[in-house]
């Protein structure tokens, strides 16, 4: 055990920790900062978020028809307030705009009316008019969602049709604004990129570093030296778990600044967005993405250690890994993280992909371990 601890100390030395800090600082400002600093991102995203919070506080994580009727009543009362507001404004009265309905139907091609429209929304930034637009969008979506899901059902295969009928039977689907959910999906995808890059960076030198110092030949002259490869692999996996856990703790602490905890109990199928194979709450979906990140982190750690074993030098090691990592980040990651339970993909595809990645990485490291046990160091 002490040997494994010593290997972990070698892997996570102060220089590597400093490099990790610098790399993650750069990746944070390039990929993640925007989704924290600019959430909600302007308007109407701000109004979407605020109305979503109001809906959860008033109706809970799901809404039935009576609660939707109350939401529509709130909209009607706010329309009356907007009518009074417009009637109190001489500039709007002079332009013939005396009701919210007339405001909605303003001719934006008309210069005078266009100026007044922009004055309310962008110059004076009257919240009520932004909120009314978002309430209208949610009501319109609710009134159309049965037609939308029926259209999907008519074009679905048998498996998809069964799932869509379950969602339709559950009711309360496509109710809440999607701003928070989409923000998390963007956030977690970029966090996954940062973590995979960090894991590859930490694990890549684990074997090749000893070879460059000609320690391998010295180690393998002793019987116990043959077991070091397995201990290094174990130390590498433990180091990977430490790195992933530390980075997730930091990034989720930062994510908490977005103040989305009130949405945690909301079922993801109630957000206006995609349909999903499973009925998960927002917090359960978060946990699932964290599990996926750990799996991907371990897979890339095993692959990095394998490449470190067979690469003749650091240049070859980098040359082999860059195309693989870039291909995964560019083409596979969005499916393995953001779309892993999406109705758009076959239900078996993502679990099978994870199983294949795990099998390949474990098999690769196992075969190399067997090779190391038998390798002849005499040239």
PDB file of C-alpha atoms in Angstrom, residues 69-176:
ATOM      1  CA  UNK A  69     -55.332  27.941 -15.602  1.00  0.00           C
ATOM      2  CA  UNK A  70     -54.084  29.989 -12.655  1.00  0.00           C
ATOM      3  CA  UNK A  71     -50.908  30.791 -14.591  1.00  0.00           C
ATOM      4  CA  UNK A  72     -53.043  32.039 -17.479  1.00  0.00           C
ATOM      5  CA  UNK A  73     -55.053  34.136 -15.029  1.00  0.00           C
ATOM      6  CA  UNK A  74     -51.823  35.735 -13.817  1.00  0.00           C
ATOM      7  CA  UNK A  75     -51.006  36.537 -17.416  1.00  0.00           C
ATOM      8  CA  UNK A  76     -54.443  38.132 -17.959  1.00  0.00           C
ATOM      9  CA  UNK A  77     -54.042  40.287 -14.856  1.00  0.00           C
ATOM     10  CA  UNK A  78     -50.609  41.407 -16.037  1.00  0.00           C
ATOM     11  CA  UNK A  79     -52.103  42.307 -19.435  1.00  0.00           C
ATOM     12  CA  UNK A  80     -54.560  44.589 -17.615  1.00  0.00           C
ATOM     13  CA  UNK A  81     -51.643  46.239 -15.813  1.00  0.00           C
ATOM     14  CA  UNK A  82     -49.916  46.746 -19.158  1.00  0.00           C
ATOM     15  CA  UNK A  83     -53.110  48.316 -20.578  1.00  0.00           C
ATOM     16  CA  UNK A  84     -53.191  50.809 -17.716  1.00  0.00           C
ATOM     17  CA  UNK A  85     -49.493  51.535 -18.145  1.00  0.00           C
ATOM     18  CA  UNK A  86     -49.867  52.298 -21.852  1.00  0.00           C
ATOM     19  CA  UNK A  87     -52.972  54.400 -21.306  1.00  0.00           C
ATOM     20  CA  UNK A  88     -51.040  56.505 -18.793  1.00  0.00           C
ATOM     21  CA  UNK A  89     -48.319  57.296 -21.362  1.00  0.00           C
ATOM     22  CA  UNK A  90     -49.000  60.301 -23.600  1.00  0.00           C
ATOM     23  CA  UNK A  91     -46.451  59.172 -26.195  1.00  0.00           C
ATOM     24  CA  UNK A  92     -48.293  55.887 -26.681  1.00  0.00           C
ATOM     25  CA  UNK A  93     -51.723  57.503 -26.663  1.00  0.00           C
ATOM     26  CA  UNK A  94     -50.573  59.931 -29.360  1.00  0.00           C
ATOM     27  CA  UNK A  95     -49.409  56.954 -31.429  1.00  0.00           C
ATOM     28  CA  UNK A  96     -52.791  55.248 -31.007  1.00  0.00           C
ATOM     29  CA  UNK A  97     -51.428  52.514 -28.720  1.00  0.00           C
ATOM     30  CA  UNK A  98     -53.818  52.173 -25.780  1.00  0.00           C
ATOM     31  CA  UNK A  99     -53.702  48.458 -24.997  1.00  0.00           C
ATOM     32  CA  UNK A 100     -51.210  45.643 -24.748  1.00  0.00           C
ATOM     33  CA  UNK A 101     -52.865  43.934 -27.698  1.00  0.00           C
ATOM     34  CA  UNK A 102     -52.180  47.002 -29.812  1.00  0.00           C
ATOM     35  CA  UNK A 103     -48.616  47.077 -28.470  1.00  0.00           C
ATOM     36  CA  UNK A 104     -48.135  43.453 -29.548  1.00  0.00           C
ATOM     37  CA  UNK A 105     -49.392  44.274 -33.027  1.00  0.00           C
ATOM     38  CA  UNK A 106     -47.302  47.403 -33.479  1.00  0.00           C
ATOM     39  CA  UNK A 107     -45.853  47.862 -36.944  1.00  0.00           C
ATOM     40  CA  UNK A 108     -42.101  47.683 -36.364  1.00  0.00           C
ATOM     41  CA  UNK A 109     -41.624  48.878 -39.954  1.00  0.00           C
ATOM     42  CA  UNK A 110     -43.265  52.122 -38.882  1.00  0.00           C
ATOM     43  CA  UNK A 111     -40.439  54.310 -37.613  1.00  0.00           C
ATOM     44  CA  UNK A 112     -42.473  56.048 -34.911  1.00  0.00           C
ATOM     45  CA  UNK A 113     -43.950  52.821 -33.547  1.00  0.00           C
ATOM     46  CA  UNK A 114     -40.619  51.047 -33.801  1.00  0.00           C
ATOM     47  CA  UNK A 115     -39.001  53.751 -31.680  1.00  0.00           C
ATOM     48  CA  UNK A 116     -41.728  53.440 -29.031  1.00  0.00           C
ATOM     49  CA  UNK A 117     -41.428  49.641 -29.021  1.00  0.00           C
ATOM     50  CA  UNK A 118     -37.669  49.829 -28.497  1.00  0.00           C
ATOM     51  CA  UNK A 119     -38.100  52.574 -25.891  1.00  0.00           C
ATOM     52  CA  UNK A 120     -40.192  50.324 -23.636  1.00  0.00           C
ATOM     53  CA  UNK A 121     -38.125  47.165 -24.067  1.00  0.00           C
ATOM     54  CA  UNK A 122     -34.553  48.389 -24.457  1.00  0.00           C
ATOM     55  CA  UNK A 123     -34.306  51.967 -23.196  1.00  0.00           C
ATOM     56  CA  UNK A 124     -36.623  51.897 -20.195  1.00  0.00           C
ATOM     57  CA  UNK A 125     -36.394  48.084 -19.819  1.00  0.00           C
ATOM     58  CA  UNK A 126     -39.888  47.754 -18.371  1.00  0.00           C
ATOM     59  CA  UNK A 127     -39.904  44.264 -16.841  1.00  0.00           C
ATOM     60  CA  UNK A 128     -43.632  43.755 -17.279  1.00  0.00           C
ATOM     61  CA  UNK A 129     -43.430  43.744 -21.078  1.00  0.00           C
ATOM     62  CA  UNK A 130     -40.532  41.285 -21.137  1.00  0.00           C
ATOM     63  CA  UNK A 131     -42.372  39.007 -18.690  1.00  0.00           C
ATOM     64  CA  UNK A 132     -45.560  39.132 -20.745  1.00  0.00           C
ATOM     65  CA  UNK A 133     -43.681  37.902 -23.809  1.00  0.00           C
ATOM     66  CA  UNK A 134     -42.261  34.954 -21.888  1.00  0.00           C
ATOM     67  CA  UNK A 135     -45.630  34.082 -20.333  1.00  0.00           C
ATOM     68  CA  UNK A 136     -47.157  34.141 -23.811  1.00  0.00           C
ATOM     69  CA  UNK A 137     -44.478  31.761 -25.097  1.00  0.00           C
ATOM     70  CA  UNK A 138     -45.072  29.314 -22.248  1.00  0.00           C
ATOM     71  CA  UNK A 139     -48.851  29.417 -22.667  1.00  0.00           C
ATOM     72  CA  UNK A 140     -48.619  28.966 -26.423  1.00  0.00           C
ATOM     73  CA  UNK A 141     -46.268  26.027 -25.983  1.00  0.00           C
ATOM     74  CA  UNK A 142     -48.575  24.454 -23.414  1.00  0.00           C
ATOM     75  CA  UNK A 143     -51.597  24.865 -25.671  1.00  0.00           C
ATOM     76  CA  UNK A 144     -49.716  23.211 -28.541  1.00  0.00           C
ATOM     77  CA  UNK A 145     -47.754  20.521 -26.708  1.00  0.00           C
ATOM     78  CA  UNK A 146     -50.381  17.808 -27.229  1.00  0.00           C
ATOM     79  CA  UNK A 147     -50.322  18.420 -30.968  1.00  0.00           C
ATOM     80  CA  UNK A 148     -46.515  18.422 -30.893  1.00  0.00           C
ATOM     81  CA  UNK A 149     -46.206  15.110 -29.034  1.00  0.00           C
ATOM     82  CA  UNK A 150     -48.939  13.534 -31.195  1.00  0.00           C
ATOM     83  CA  UNK A 151     -46.920  14.496 -34.258  1.00  0.00           C
ATOM     84  CA  UNK A 152     -43.838  12.831 -32.750  1.00  0.00           C
ATOM     85  CA  UNK A 153     -45.875   9.727 -31.892  1.00  0.00           C
ATOM     86  CA  UNK A 154     -47.150   9.417 -35.453  1.00  0.00           C
ATOM     87  CA  UNK A 155     -43.543   9.370 -36.776  1.00  0.00           C
ATOM     88  CA  UNK A 156     -41.947   7.278 -34.015  1.00  0.00           C
ATOM     89  CA  UNK A 157     -40.755   3.679 -34.097  1.00  0.00           C
ATOM     90  CA  UNK A 158     -42.468   1.206 -31.703  1.00  0.00           C
ATOM     91  CA  UNK A 159     -39.989   1.782 -28.846  1.00  0.00           C
ATOM     92  CA  UNK A 160     -40.145   5.550 -29.130  1.00  0.00           C
ATOM     93  CA  UNK A 161     -43.931   5.484 -29.450  1.00  0.00           C
ATOM     94  CA  UNK A 162     -44.241   3.526 -26.202  1.00  0.00           C
ATOM     95  CA  UNK A 163     -42.070   6.041 -24.381  1.00  0.00           C
ATOM     96  CA  UNK A 164     -43.888   9.055 -25.832  1.00  0.00           C
ATOM     97  CA  UNK A 165     -47.238   7.587 -24.784  1.00  0.00           C
ATOM     98  CA  UNK A 166     -45.853   7.223 -21.234  1.00  0.00           C
ATOM     99  CA  UNK A 167     -44.834  10.886 -21.215  1.00  0.00           C
ATOM    100  CA  UNK A 168     -48.210  11.936 -22.591  1.00  0.00           C
ATOM    101  CA  UNK A 169     -50.000   9.885 -19.938  1.00  0.00           C
ATOM    102  CA  UNK A 170     -47.868  11.440 -17.182  1.00  0.00           C
ATOM    103  CA  UNK A 171     -49.049  14.884 -18.261  1.00  0.00           C
ATOM    104  CA  UNK A 172     -47.328  18.078 -17.120  1.00  0.00           C
ATOM    105  CA  UNK A 173     -44.707  17.720 -19.849  1.00  0.00           C
ATOM    106  CA  UNK A 174     -43.052  20.669 -21.588  1.00  0.00           C
ATOM    107  CA  UNK A 175     -44.241  23.134 -18.945  1.00  0.00           C
ATOM    108  CA  UNK A 176     -41.264  24.915 -17.410  1.00  0.00           C
TER     109      UNK A 176
END
